[in-house]
Each structure stands twice: as structure tokens, then as C-alpha cells.
CSV table of C-alpha atoms in Angstrom, one decimal:
chain,number,residue,atom,x,y,z
A,87,UNK,CA,0.0,0.0,0.0
A,88,UNK,CA,1.4,3.4,-1.0
A,89,UNK,CA,1.3,6.4,1.2
A,90,UNK,CA,-0.7,9.3,0.0
A,91,UNK,CA,-0.5,12.9,1.1
A,92,UNK,CA,-3.8,13.9,2.7
A,93,UNK,CA,-5.9,16.3,0.7
A,94,UNK,CA,-7.2,19.6,2.0
A,95,UNK,CA,-10.7,18.1,2.1
A,96,UNK,CA,-9.6,15.2,4.2
A,97,UNK,CA,-7.7,17.4,6.6
A,98,UNK,CA,-10.8,19.6,7.0
A,99,UNK,CA,-12.9,16.5,7.7
A,100,UNK,CA,-10.4,15.3,10.3
A,101,UNK,CA,-10.5,18.7,12.0
A,102,UNK,CA,-14.3,18.7,12.0
A,103,UNK,CA,-14.4,15.2,13.5
A,104,UNK,CA,-11.9,16.2,16.2
A,105,UNK,CA,-14.1,19.2,17.1
A,106,UNK,CA,-17.2,17.0,17.3
A,107,UNK,CA,-15.4,14.5,19.5
A,108,UNK,CA,-14.2,17.3,21.8
A,109,UNK,CA,-17.7,18.7,22.0
A,110,UNK,CA,-19.2,15.3,23.0
A,111,UNK,CA,-16.4,14.6,25.4
A,112,UNK,CA,-16.4,18.2,26.7
A,113,UNK,CA,-20.0,17.8,27.8
A,114,UNK,CA,-19.1,15.1,30.2
A,115,UNK,CA,-19.6,15.9,33.8
A,116,UNK,CA,-16.2,16.9,35.3
A,117,UNK,CA,-17.5,16.4,38.8
A,118,UNK,CA,-15.8,16.3,42.2
A,119,UNK,CA,-16.3,12.7,43.0
A,120,UNK,CA,-14.9,10.4,45.7
A,121,UNK,CA,-16.4,8.5,48.6
A,122,UNK,CA,-18.4,11.5,49.8
A,123,UNK,CA,-20.1,12.0,46.4
A,124,UNK,CA,-21.1,8.3,46.5
A,125,UNK,CA,-22.5,8.7,50.0
A,126,UNK,CA,-24.4,11.8,49.1
A,127,UNK,CA,-25.7,10.5,45.8
A,128,UNK,CA,-24.4,13.4,43.8
A,129,UNK,CA,-21.0,15.2,43.3
A,130,UNK,CA,-20.0,18.2,45.4
A,131,UNK,CA,-19.1,20.1,42.2
A,132,UNK,CA,-20.2,20.0,38.6
A,133,UNK,CA,-18.1,21.4,35.7
A,134,UNK,CA,-19.4,21.2,32.1
A,135,UNK,CA,-17.4,22.3,29.1
A,136,UNK,CA,-17.9,22.7,25.4
A,137,UNK,CA,-15.5,23.9,22.7
A,138,UNK,CA,-17.0,25.7,19.8
A,139,UNK,CA,-15.2,26.1,16.4
A,140,UNK,CA,-15.5,29.9,16.3
A,141,UNK,CA,-14.4,33.0,18.2
A,142,UNK,CA,-17.0,34.7,20.4
A,143,UNK,CA,-17.6,38.3,19.2
A,144,UNK,CA,-17.3,40.9,22.0
A,145,UNK,CA,-20.7,42.3,20.9
A,146,UNK,CA,-22.3,39.1,22.2
A,147,UNK,CA,-21.1,39.7,25.8
A,148,UNK,CA,-24.4,41.6,26.6
A,149,UNK,CA,-26.5,38.7,25.4
A,150,UNK,CA,-24.4,36.2,27.5
A,151,UNK,CA,-24.9,38.4,30.6
A,152,UNK,CA,-28.7,38.7,30.0
A,153,UNK,CA,-29.0,35.0,29.5
A,154,UNK,CA,-27.2,34.2,32.7
A,155,UNK,CA,-29.1,36.8,34.8
A,156,UNK,CA,-32.4,35.4,33.5
A,157,UNK,CA,-31.4,31.8,34.2
A,158,UNK,CA,-30.1,32.4,37.7
A,159,UNK,CA,-32.4,35.3,38.6
A,160,UNK,CA,-29.5,37.3,39.9
A,161,UNK,CA,-27.0,40.0,38.8
A,162,UNK,CA,-23.7,38.2,39.3
A,163,UNK,CA,-20.4,39.8,38.5
A,164,UNK,CA,-19.1,40.1,35.0
A,165,UNK,CA,-15.6,40.6,33.7
A,166,UNK,CA,-14.4,40.9,30.1
A,167,UNK,CA,-10.8,40.7,28.9
A,168,UNK,CA,-10.5,41.0,25.2
A,169,UNK,CA,-12.9,38.6,23.6
A,170,UNK,CA,-13.1,36.3,26.6
A,171,UNK,CA,-15.4,36.9,29.5
A,172,UNK,CA,-16.2,35.5,33.0
A,173,UNK,CA,-19.4,35.7,35.1
A,174,UNK,CA,-19.7,34.5,38.7
A,175,UNK,CA,-22.5,34.3,41.2
A,176,UNK,CA,-22.1,33.7,44.9
A,177,UNK,CA,-25.3,34.2,47.0
A,178,UNK,CA,-26.2,33.0,50.4
A,179,UNK,CA,-29.9,33.5,49.9
A,180,UNK,CA,-30.2,30.9,47.1
A,181,UNK,CA,-27.1,28.8,48.2
A,182,UNK,CA,-25.5,29.2,44.7
A,183,UNK,CA,-21.8,29.3,43.8
A,184,UNK,CA,-21.7,29.5,40.0
A,185,UNK,CA,-18.9,30.3,37.6
A,186,UNK,CA,-19.2,30.7,33.8
A,187,UNK,CA,-16.4,31.5,31.5
A,188,UNK,CA,-16.1,31.9,27.7
A,189,UNK,CA,-12.5,31.7,26.7
A,190,UNK,CA,-11.5,32.7,23.1
A,191,UNK,CA,-8.2,31.2,21.9
A,192,UNK,CA,-6.9,30.2,18.5
A,193,UNK,CA,-10.1,30.3,16.6
A,194,UNK,CA,-12.2,28.5,19.2
A,195,UNK,CA,-14.4,29.4,22.1
A,196,UNK,CA,-14.4,27.2,25.2
A,197,UNK,CA,-17.6,27.6,27.2
A,198,UNK,CA,-17.2,26.4,30.8
A,199,UNK,CA,-20.0,26.3,33.4
A,200,UNK,CA,-19.5,25.1,37.0
A,201,UNK,CA,-21.2,25.1,40.3
A,202,UNK,CA,-20.0,24.1,43.8
A,203,UNK,CA,-22.6,22.6,46.1
A,204,UNK,CA,-21.0,23.1,49.5
A,205,UNK,CA,-23.6,25.6,50.5
A,206,UNK,CA,-26.4,23.3,49.4
A,207,UNK,CA,-24.9,20.5,51.5
A,208,UNK,CA,-24.7,22.7,54.5
A,209,UNK,CA,-28.4,23.7,54.0
A,210,UNK,CA,-29.4,20.0,53.9
A,211,UNK,CA,-27.5,19.2,57.1
A,212,UNK,CA,-29.0,22.2,58.8
A,213,UNK,CA,-32.6,21.1,57.9
A,214,UNK,CA,-32.0,17.6,59.1
A,215,UNK,CA,-30.6,18.9,62.3
A,216,UNK,CA,-33.4,21.4,62.8
A,217,UNK,CA,-36.1,18.7,62.2
A,218,UNK,CA,-34.2,15.8,63.7
A,219,UNK,CA,-33.3,17.3,67.0
A,220,UNK,CA,-36.8,17.7,68.4
A,221,UNK,CA,-37.6,14.2,67.1
A,222,UNK,CA,-34.5,12.8,68.8
A,223,UNK,CA,-35.7,14.4,72.1
A,224,UNK,CA,-39.3,13.3,71.7
A,225,UNK,CA,-38.7,9.6,70.9
A,226,UNK,CA,-37.0,8.7,74.2
A,227,UNK,CA,-39.8,10.3,76.1
A,228,UNK,CA,-42.4,8.3,74.2
A,229,UNK,CA,-40.5,5.0,74.7
A,230,UNK,CA,-39.7,5.2,78.4
A,231,UNK,CA,-41.7,2.1,79.2
A,232,UNK,CA,-40.6,0.3,76.0
A,233,UNK,CA,-38.0,-2.5,76.0
A,234,UNK,CA,-36.3,-1.0,72.9
A,235,UNK,CA,-32.7,-0.4,73.5
A,236,UNK,CA,-31.4,3.2,73.3
A,237,UNK,CA,-28.5,2.4,70.9
A,238,UNK,CA,-31.0,0.9,68.4
A,239,UNK,CA,-33.1,4.1,68.6
A,240,UNK,CA,-30.1,6.4,68.1
A,241,UNK,CA,-28.8,4.2,65.3
A,242,UNK,CA,-32.1,4.3,63.5
A,243,UNK,CA,-32.3,8.1,63.9
A,244,UNK,CA,-28.8,8.5,62.6
A,245,UNK,CA,-29.5,6.3,59.5
A,246,UNK,CA,-32.7,8.2,58.9
A,247,UNK,CA,-30.9,11.5,59.0
A,248,UNK,CA,-28.2,10.3,56.5
A,249,UNK,CA,-30.9,8.9,54.2
A,250,UNK,CA,-32.8,12.2,54.4
A,251,UNK,CA,-29.7,14.2,53.6
A,252,UNK,CA,-28.9,11.9,50.7
A,253,UNK,CA,-32.3,12.1,49.2
A,254,UNK,CA,-32.7,15.9,49.5
A,255,UNK,CA,-29.1,16.7,48.4
A,256,UNK,CA,-29.1,14.3,45.4
A,257,UNK,CA,-32.4,15.6,44.1
A,258,UNK,CA,-31.5,19.2,44.3
A,259,UNK,CA,-28.0,18.7,43.0
A,260,UNK,CA,-29.3,16.7,40.0
A,261,UNK,CA,-31.9,19.4,39.2
A,262,UNK,CA,-29.1,22.0,39.3
A,263,UNK,CA,-26.9,19.9,37.0
A,264,UNK,CA,-29.7,19.7,34.5
A,265,UNK,CA,-30.1,23.5,34.7
A,266,UNK,CA,-26.3,23.9,34.1
A,267,UNK,CA,-26.5,21.7,31.0
A,268,UNK,CA,-29.3,23.9,29.7
A,269,UNK,CA,-27.3,27.0,30.4
A,270,UNK,CA,-24.3,25.5,28.6
A,271,UNK,CA,-26.5,24.8,25.6
A,272,UNK,CA,-28.0,28.3,25.6
A,273,UNK,CA,-24.6,29.9,25.8
A,274,UNK,CA,-23.4,27.7,22.9
A,275,UNK,CA,-26.4,28.8,20.8
A,276,UNK,CA,-25.7,32.5,21.6
A,277,UNK,CA,-22.1,32.1,20.6
A,278,UNK,CA,-22.9,30.4,17.3
A,279,UNK,CA,-25.9,32.7,16.4
A,280,UNK,CA,-25.4,35.1,13.5
A,281,UNK,CA,-25.5,38.9,14.2
């Protein structure tokens, strides 16, 4: 078999396939995992990324900011350097820690959306403690005449608390992850739109 020089059409097709592969792989969840994520049923951090085969025009920064403010119902902080931009949101009221960046380099735009869930985790623990403490005090009073052993009652309460945290945290974290995916898609559409 003889070696042939690749034609311009073949090189363009290879470049197109590489970009498509990067886009598919870039959408993967780059989550903070580990044993705690398994215990909680969801990661502590979600980072999504997509690389687009074009350069974001600075005129579209306003559209990006409007879309983010609408999605997260908050002002956030915006910073633009050249054609690249960054938007961040850290609120205690909604327990959000979101970072969005659109980095323009070498003819491509990398859109990165991430959120840390440490505030959400704290909120879940707080609610279980607030609701579980009165229950933990009431059950022993109700079971004074029972032959149930106290370690069994406390173990059951502890397991119930962990289960409640896992259910609440994983449902909220998964919903936020879906919202981040929709945000990534919207920003990609804004970046690729004409005019």
C-alpha cells in the first residue's frame, strides 16, 4: 500500500471530526467525586465544558450576561478581557456558587459552566438537624416504658438522617446539574448565532 498525502478536504474533515469529538467529550460531567459523592448520591461540584469552532464576538457579551441573569435570577459579577469573559454568582440566599467562562483562543471558544454545592450540602445538614433534634428528644420520652434499647433508637435516627440528607441533596444537585446543562446549551447557541 502506497502512502498518499492527505488532501485539504480530508484534513478539513479530520479537523471537523476532532471538534465534534471534543464537543461530545467536553459535555461530560467533570464532577468532584470520591467517597463523599457516593455517600451523598451526587457530586460536590459539577463542571461542564464545550469547545466551539469559532471565536465569540465581544458584541455578544451583553447577550451572554442577559441569559445568565435570566437563568439564575441574579445580577452576578461580569468581567471581560478582550474577547473572553467570565461571570460569577455567589449568593447566600439561594445557596449558589456558579462560575461561567467563555475563553476565546486560537479560533475556538471554550464555554465552561461550573457550580459548587458546598452551600447546598450545609443547608441539607441544617434542615435535618433542625427537624431531627426535636424528634431525637421526643422519641426517648415516648419510649420510656418500652424495652427498645437506646442504641438501636439512636442508630435508627442517625441512619434516617443520613438517608434524608442523601435524598434531599441528590435531588437538588441533579436538578441544578440539568439547569447547568441547559445553560451551557443556551450559551453555545448565543455564541454560534449570527449577528
